[in-house]
GROMACS .gro file of C-alpha atoms in nm:
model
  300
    1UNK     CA    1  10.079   8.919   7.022
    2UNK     CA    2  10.259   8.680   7.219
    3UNK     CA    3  10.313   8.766   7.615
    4UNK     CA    4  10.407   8.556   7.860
    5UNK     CA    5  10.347   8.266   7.667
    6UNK     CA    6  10.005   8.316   7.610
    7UNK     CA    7   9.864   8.459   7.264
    8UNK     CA    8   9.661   8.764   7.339
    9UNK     CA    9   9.457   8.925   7.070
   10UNK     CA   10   9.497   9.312   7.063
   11UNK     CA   11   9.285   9.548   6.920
   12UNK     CA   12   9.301   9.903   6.778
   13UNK     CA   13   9.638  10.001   6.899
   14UNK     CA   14   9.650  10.300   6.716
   15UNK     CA   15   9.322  10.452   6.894
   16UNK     CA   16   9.443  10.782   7.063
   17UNK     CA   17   9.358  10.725   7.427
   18UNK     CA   18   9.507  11.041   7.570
   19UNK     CA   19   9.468  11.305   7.311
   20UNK     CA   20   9.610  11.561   7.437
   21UNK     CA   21   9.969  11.382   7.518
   22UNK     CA   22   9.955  11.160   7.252
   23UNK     CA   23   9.927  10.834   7.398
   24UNK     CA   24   9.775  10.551   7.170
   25UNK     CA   25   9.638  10.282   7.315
   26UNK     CA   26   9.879  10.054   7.193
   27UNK     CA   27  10.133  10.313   7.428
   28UNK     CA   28   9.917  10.212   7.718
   29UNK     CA   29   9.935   9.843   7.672
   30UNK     CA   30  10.298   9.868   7.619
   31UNK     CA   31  10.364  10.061   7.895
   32UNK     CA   32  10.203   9.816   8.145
   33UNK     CA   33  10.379   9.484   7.967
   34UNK     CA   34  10.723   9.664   8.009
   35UNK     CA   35  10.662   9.764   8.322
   36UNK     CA   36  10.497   9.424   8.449
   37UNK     CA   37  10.735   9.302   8.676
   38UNK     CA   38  10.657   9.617   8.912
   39UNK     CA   39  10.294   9.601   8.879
   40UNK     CA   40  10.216   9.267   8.945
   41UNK     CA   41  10.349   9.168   9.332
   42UNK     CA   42  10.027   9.430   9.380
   43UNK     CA   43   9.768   9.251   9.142
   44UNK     CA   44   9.838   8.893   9.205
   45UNK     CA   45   9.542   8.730   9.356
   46UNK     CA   46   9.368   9.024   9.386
   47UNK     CA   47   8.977   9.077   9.290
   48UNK     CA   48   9.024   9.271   8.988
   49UNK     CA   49   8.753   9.598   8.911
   50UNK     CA   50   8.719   9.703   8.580
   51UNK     CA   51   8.671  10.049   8.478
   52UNK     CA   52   8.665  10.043   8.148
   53UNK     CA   53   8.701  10.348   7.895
   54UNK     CA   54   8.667  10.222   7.564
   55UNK     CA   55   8.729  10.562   7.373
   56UNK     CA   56   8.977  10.683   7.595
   57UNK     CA   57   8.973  10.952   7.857
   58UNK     CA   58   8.760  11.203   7.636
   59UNK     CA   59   8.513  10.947   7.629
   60UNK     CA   60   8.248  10.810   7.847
   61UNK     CA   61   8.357  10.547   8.113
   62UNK     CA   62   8.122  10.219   8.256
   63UNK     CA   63   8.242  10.025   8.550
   64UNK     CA   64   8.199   9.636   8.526
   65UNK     CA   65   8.284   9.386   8.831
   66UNK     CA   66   8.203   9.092   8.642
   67UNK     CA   67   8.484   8.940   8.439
   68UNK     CA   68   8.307   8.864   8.044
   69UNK     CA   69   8.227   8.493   8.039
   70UNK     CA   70   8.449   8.399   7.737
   71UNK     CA   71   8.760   8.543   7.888
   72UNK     CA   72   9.112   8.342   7.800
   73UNK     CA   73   9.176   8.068   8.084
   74UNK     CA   74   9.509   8.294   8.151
   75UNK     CA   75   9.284   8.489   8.335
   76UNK     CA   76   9.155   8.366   8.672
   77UNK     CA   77   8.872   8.433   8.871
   78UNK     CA   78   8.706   8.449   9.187
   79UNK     CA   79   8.316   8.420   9.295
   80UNK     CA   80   8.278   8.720   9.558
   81UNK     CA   81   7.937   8.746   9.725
   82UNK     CA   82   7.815   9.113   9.879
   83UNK     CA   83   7.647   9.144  10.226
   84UNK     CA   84   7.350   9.262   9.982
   85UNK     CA   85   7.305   8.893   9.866
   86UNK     CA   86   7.412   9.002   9.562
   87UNK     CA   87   7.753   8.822   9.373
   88UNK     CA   88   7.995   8.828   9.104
   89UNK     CA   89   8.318   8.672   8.974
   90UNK     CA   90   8.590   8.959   8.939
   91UNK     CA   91   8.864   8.864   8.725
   92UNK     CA   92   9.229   8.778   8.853
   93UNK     CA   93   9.499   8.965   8.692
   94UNK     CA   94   9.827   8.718   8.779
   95UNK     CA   95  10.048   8.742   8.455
   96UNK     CA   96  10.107   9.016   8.215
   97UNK     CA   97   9.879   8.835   7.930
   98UNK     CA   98   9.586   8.889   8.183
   99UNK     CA   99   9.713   9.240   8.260
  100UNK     CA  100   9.741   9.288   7.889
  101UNK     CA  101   9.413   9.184   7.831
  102UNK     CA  102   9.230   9.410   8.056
  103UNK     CA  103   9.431   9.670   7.915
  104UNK     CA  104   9.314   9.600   7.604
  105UNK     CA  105   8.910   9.641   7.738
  106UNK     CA  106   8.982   9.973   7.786
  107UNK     CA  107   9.081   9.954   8.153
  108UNK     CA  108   9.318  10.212   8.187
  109UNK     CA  109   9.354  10.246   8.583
  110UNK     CA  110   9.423   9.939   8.802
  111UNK     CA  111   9.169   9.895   9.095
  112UNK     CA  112   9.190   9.604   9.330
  113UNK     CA  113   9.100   9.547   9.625
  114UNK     CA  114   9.326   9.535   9.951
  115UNK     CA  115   9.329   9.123   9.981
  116UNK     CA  116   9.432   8.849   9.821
  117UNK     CA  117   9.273   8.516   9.728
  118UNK     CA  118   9.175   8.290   9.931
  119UNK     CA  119   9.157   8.541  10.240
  120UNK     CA  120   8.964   8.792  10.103
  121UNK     CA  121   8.777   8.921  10.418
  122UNK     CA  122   9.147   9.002  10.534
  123UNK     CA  123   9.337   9.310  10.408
  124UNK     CA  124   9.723   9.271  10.328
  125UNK     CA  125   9.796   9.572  10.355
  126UNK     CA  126   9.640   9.894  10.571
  127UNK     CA  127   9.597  10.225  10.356
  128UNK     CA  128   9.577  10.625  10.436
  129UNK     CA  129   9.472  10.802  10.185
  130UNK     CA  130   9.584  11.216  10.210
  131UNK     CA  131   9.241  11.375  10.059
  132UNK     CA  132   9.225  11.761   9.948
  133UNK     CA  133   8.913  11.925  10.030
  134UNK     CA  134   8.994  12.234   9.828
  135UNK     CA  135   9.251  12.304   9.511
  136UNK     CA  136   9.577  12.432   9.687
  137UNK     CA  137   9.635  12.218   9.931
  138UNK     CA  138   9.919  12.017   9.809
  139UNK     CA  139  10.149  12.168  10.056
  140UNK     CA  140   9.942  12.009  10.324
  141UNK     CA  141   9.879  11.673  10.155
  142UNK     CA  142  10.316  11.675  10.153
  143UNK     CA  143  10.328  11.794  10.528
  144UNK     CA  144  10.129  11.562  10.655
  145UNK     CA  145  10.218  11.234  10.487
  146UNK     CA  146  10.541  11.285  10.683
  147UNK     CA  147  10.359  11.325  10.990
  148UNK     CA  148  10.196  10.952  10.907
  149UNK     CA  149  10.527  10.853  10.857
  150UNK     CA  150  10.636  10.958  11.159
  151UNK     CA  151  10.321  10.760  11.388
  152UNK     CA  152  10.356  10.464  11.199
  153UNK     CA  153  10.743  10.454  11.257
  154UNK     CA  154  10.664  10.502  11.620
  155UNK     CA  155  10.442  10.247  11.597
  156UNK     CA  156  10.684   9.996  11.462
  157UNK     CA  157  10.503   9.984  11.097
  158UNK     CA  158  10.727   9.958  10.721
  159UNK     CA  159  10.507  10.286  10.534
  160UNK     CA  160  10.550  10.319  10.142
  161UNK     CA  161  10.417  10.613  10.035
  162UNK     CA  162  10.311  10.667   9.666
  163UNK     CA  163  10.104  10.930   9.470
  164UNK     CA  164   9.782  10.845   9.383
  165UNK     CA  165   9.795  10.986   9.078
  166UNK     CA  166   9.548  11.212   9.106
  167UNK     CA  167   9.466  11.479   9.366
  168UNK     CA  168   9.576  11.259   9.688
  169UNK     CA  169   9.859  11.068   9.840
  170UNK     CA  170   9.856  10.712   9.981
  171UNK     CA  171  10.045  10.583  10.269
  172UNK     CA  172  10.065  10.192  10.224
  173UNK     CA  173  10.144   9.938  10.554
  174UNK     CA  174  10.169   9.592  10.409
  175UNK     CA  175  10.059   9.370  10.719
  176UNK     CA  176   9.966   9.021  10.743
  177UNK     CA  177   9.607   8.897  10.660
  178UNK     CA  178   9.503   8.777  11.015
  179UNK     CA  179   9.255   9.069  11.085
  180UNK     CA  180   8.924   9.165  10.904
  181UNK     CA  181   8.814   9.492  10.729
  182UNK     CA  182   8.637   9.650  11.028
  183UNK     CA  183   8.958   9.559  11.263
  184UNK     CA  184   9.232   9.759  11.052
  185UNK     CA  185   8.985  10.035  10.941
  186UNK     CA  186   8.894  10.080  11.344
  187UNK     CA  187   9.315  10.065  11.371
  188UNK     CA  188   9.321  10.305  11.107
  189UNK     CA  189   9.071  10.550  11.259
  190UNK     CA  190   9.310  10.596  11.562
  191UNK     CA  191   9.617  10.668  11.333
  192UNK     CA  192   9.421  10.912  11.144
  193UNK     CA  193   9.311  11.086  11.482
  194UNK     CA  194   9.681  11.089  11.572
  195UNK     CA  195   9.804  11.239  11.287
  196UNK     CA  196   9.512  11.502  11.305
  197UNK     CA  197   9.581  11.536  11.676
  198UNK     CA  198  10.005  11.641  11.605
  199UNK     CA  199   9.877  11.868  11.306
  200UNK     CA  200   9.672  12.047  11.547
  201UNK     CA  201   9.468  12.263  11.264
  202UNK     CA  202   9.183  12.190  11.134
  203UNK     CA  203   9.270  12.401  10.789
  204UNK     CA  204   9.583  12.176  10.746
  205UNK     CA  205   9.456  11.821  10.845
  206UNK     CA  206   9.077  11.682  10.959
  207UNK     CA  207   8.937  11.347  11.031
  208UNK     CA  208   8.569  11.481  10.981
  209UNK     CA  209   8.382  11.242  10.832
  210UNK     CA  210   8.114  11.508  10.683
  211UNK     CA  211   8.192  11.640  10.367
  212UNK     CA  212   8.033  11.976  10.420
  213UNK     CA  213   8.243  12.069  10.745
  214UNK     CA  214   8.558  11.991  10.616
  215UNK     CA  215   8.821  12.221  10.526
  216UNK     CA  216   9.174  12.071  10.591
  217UNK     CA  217   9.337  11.755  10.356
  218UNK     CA  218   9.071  11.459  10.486
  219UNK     CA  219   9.307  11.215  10.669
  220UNK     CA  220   9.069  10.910  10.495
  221UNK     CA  221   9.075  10.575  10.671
  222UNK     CA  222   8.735  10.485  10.551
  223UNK     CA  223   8.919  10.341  10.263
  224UNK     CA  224   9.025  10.020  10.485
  225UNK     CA  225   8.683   9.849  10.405
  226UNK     CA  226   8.555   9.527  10.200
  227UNK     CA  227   8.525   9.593   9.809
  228UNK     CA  228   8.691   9.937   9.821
  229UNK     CA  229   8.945   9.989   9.526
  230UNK     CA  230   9.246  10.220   9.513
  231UNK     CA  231   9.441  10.246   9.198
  232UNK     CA  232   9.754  10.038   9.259
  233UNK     CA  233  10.143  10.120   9.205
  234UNK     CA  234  10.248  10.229   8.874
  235UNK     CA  235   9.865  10.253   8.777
  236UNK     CA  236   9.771  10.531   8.475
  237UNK     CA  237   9.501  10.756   8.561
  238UNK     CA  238   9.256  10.883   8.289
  239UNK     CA  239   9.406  11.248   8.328
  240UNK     CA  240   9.521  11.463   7.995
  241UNK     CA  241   9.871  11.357   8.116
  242UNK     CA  242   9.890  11.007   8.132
  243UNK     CA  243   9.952  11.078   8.515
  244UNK     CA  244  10.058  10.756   8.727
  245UNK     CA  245  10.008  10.621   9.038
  246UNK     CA  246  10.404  10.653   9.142
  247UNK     CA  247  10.563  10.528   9.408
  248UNK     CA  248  10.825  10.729   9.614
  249UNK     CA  249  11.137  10.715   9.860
  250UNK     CA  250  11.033  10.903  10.150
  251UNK     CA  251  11.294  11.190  10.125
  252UNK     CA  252  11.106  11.288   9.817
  253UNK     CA  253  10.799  11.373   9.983
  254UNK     CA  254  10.849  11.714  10.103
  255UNK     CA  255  10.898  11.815   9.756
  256UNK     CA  256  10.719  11.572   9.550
  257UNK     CA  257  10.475  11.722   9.207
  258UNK     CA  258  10.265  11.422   9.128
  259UNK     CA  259  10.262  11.569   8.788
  260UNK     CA  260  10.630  11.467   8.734
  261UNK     CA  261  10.479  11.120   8.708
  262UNK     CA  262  10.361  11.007   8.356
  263UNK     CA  263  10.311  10.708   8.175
  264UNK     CA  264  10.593  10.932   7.938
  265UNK     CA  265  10.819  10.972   8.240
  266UNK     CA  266  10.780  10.677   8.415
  267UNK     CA  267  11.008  10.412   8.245
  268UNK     CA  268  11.298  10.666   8.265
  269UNK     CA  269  11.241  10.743   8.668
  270UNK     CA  270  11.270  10.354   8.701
  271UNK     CA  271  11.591  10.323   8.567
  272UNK     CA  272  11.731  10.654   8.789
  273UNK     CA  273  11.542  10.495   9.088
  274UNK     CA  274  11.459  10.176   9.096
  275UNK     CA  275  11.148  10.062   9.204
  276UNK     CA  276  11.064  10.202   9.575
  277UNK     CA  277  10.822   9.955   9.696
  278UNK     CA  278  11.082   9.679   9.581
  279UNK     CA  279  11.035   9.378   9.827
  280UNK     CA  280  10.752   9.562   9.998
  281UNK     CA  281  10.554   9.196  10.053
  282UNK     CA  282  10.787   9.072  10.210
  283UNK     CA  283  10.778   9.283  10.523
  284UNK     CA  284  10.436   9.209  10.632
  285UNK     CA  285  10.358   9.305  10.959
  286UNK     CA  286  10.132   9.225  11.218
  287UNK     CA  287   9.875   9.530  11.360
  288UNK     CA  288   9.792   9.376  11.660
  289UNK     CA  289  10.040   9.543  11.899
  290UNK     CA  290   9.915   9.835  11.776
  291UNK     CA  291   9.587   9.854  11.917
  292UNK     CA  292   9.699   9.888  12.304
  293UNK     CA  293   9.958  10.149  12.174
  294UNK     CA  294   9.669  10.340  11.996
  295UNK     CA  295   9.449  10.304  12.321
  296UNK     CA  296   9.195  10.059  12.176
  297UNK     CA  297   9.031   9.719  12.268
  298UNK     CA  298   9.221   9.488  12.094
  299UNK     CA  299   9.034   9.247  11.805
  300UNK     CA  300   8.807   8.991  11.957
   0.00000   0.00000   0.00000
């Protein structure tokens, strides 16, 4: 098939990857071509982490960092080496042939990680991630994302929140790449202690880091860290559902149902909405005010 210029061999497009909704994978791939203008401003240059499922979601899963050797040349790369010692080349998903492509290895999510080639060591963007300890808690997870809304506003920081698509909630802050991962996780820490501190129950909202004492929605900030993945905007999860990863205007949050969100849904929602995080990149910010205003030692 030819997309973006580039002649991509698909396979088995009839395959049902999502039995239970119907969805072939030939739906899948479809879905992410027509919808490739959205998704790619939050691939582009992007280490690229493949989780593949090769039978679809009733079937077993493998995760693979590095990109097959005889990939097409309209897929880039990048060598990444691990504090381990250990390395890899994750692939680079820039075009919709490349996105395509990865579709078609049975990669039905889209995890990246939060920089951009060349600066890879520096986030673009800072994350908090809403967490449910317990089933029930969605009425929390909504409650509090406005909360975050409401620091990072004082704060002087754009927020786009989205769904994750599958039990959480993300609150995105697109910022520029001067600072390293322990920097804007450490910035992060203090928002997420803020937002705890307003909530003021430990049922409704927690920072505590040990799973076991937890009982409130986990205000994460751990996820601002070197090789951590999220799946990105407009990203199908392997649910029943076809469930996406959808992005929102705020004054949907207090009454948001992530399950309104489906790879079946998605295209129409587009054309009532738009697309929320539209020009999102372009309103980088910088988080270095923010450390005095937090109370904390600014980067060295």
């Amino acid at each position: 098939m030819l997309i973006d210029g580039h002649e991509v061999k698909l396979t088995n497009l009839e395959k049902p990857f999502f039995p239970a909704s119907g969805v072939t994978k030939g739906d899948l791939i479809d879905y992410y071509v027509d919808l490739a203008d959205r998704v790619l401003p939050h691939l582009r240059r992007r280490p690229f982490h493949m989780k593949r499922f090769p039978h679809g979601v009733e079937g077993e899963f493998f995760h693979q960092k590095r990109v097959p050797k005889n990939h097409p040349d309209y897929v880039d790369e990048v060598f990444v080496r691990f504090p381990s010692g250990h390395s890899t080349v994750f692939a680079i998903v820039d075009n919709a042939a490349a996105l395509a492509w990865v579709i078609n290895l049975g990669c039905i999510e889209l995890h990246t990680w939060h920089s951009r080639v060349p600066e890879i060591e520096r986030p673009d963007y800072m994350l908090i991630d809403l967490d449910p300890t317990t089933d029930g808690q969605w009425p929390h997870v909504r409650r509090i994302a406005l909360v975050v809304r409401e620091v990072m506003d004082e704060l002087g920081l754009p927020s786009y929140p989205k769904t994750s698509g599958a039990t959480g909630f993300h609150v995105l802050v697109p910022i520029e790449p001067e600072l390293e991962f322990p920097d804007v996780r450490r910035l992060a820490r203090a928002l997420a202690e803020e937002v705890e501190r307003r909530i003021g129950d430990q049922e409704v909202a927690t920072t505590t880091w040990r799973v076991k004492e937890r009982r409130g929605v986990f205000v994460d900030f751990g996820q601002n860290a070197r090789d951590r993945t999220i799946a990105s905007a407009y990203s199908i999860r392997p649910t029943p559902d076809a469930r996406v990863s959808a992005p929102l205007r705020w004054e949907e949050v207090a009454e948001v149902d992530p399950a309104a969100f489906t790879l079946l849904t998605m295209r129409d929602r587009i054309a009532e909405v738009g697309d929320p995080l539209a020009g999102m990149w372009e309103r980088k910010v910088s988080l270095l005010p923010c450390f005095e205003r937090l109370g904390l030692d600014p980067p060295v």
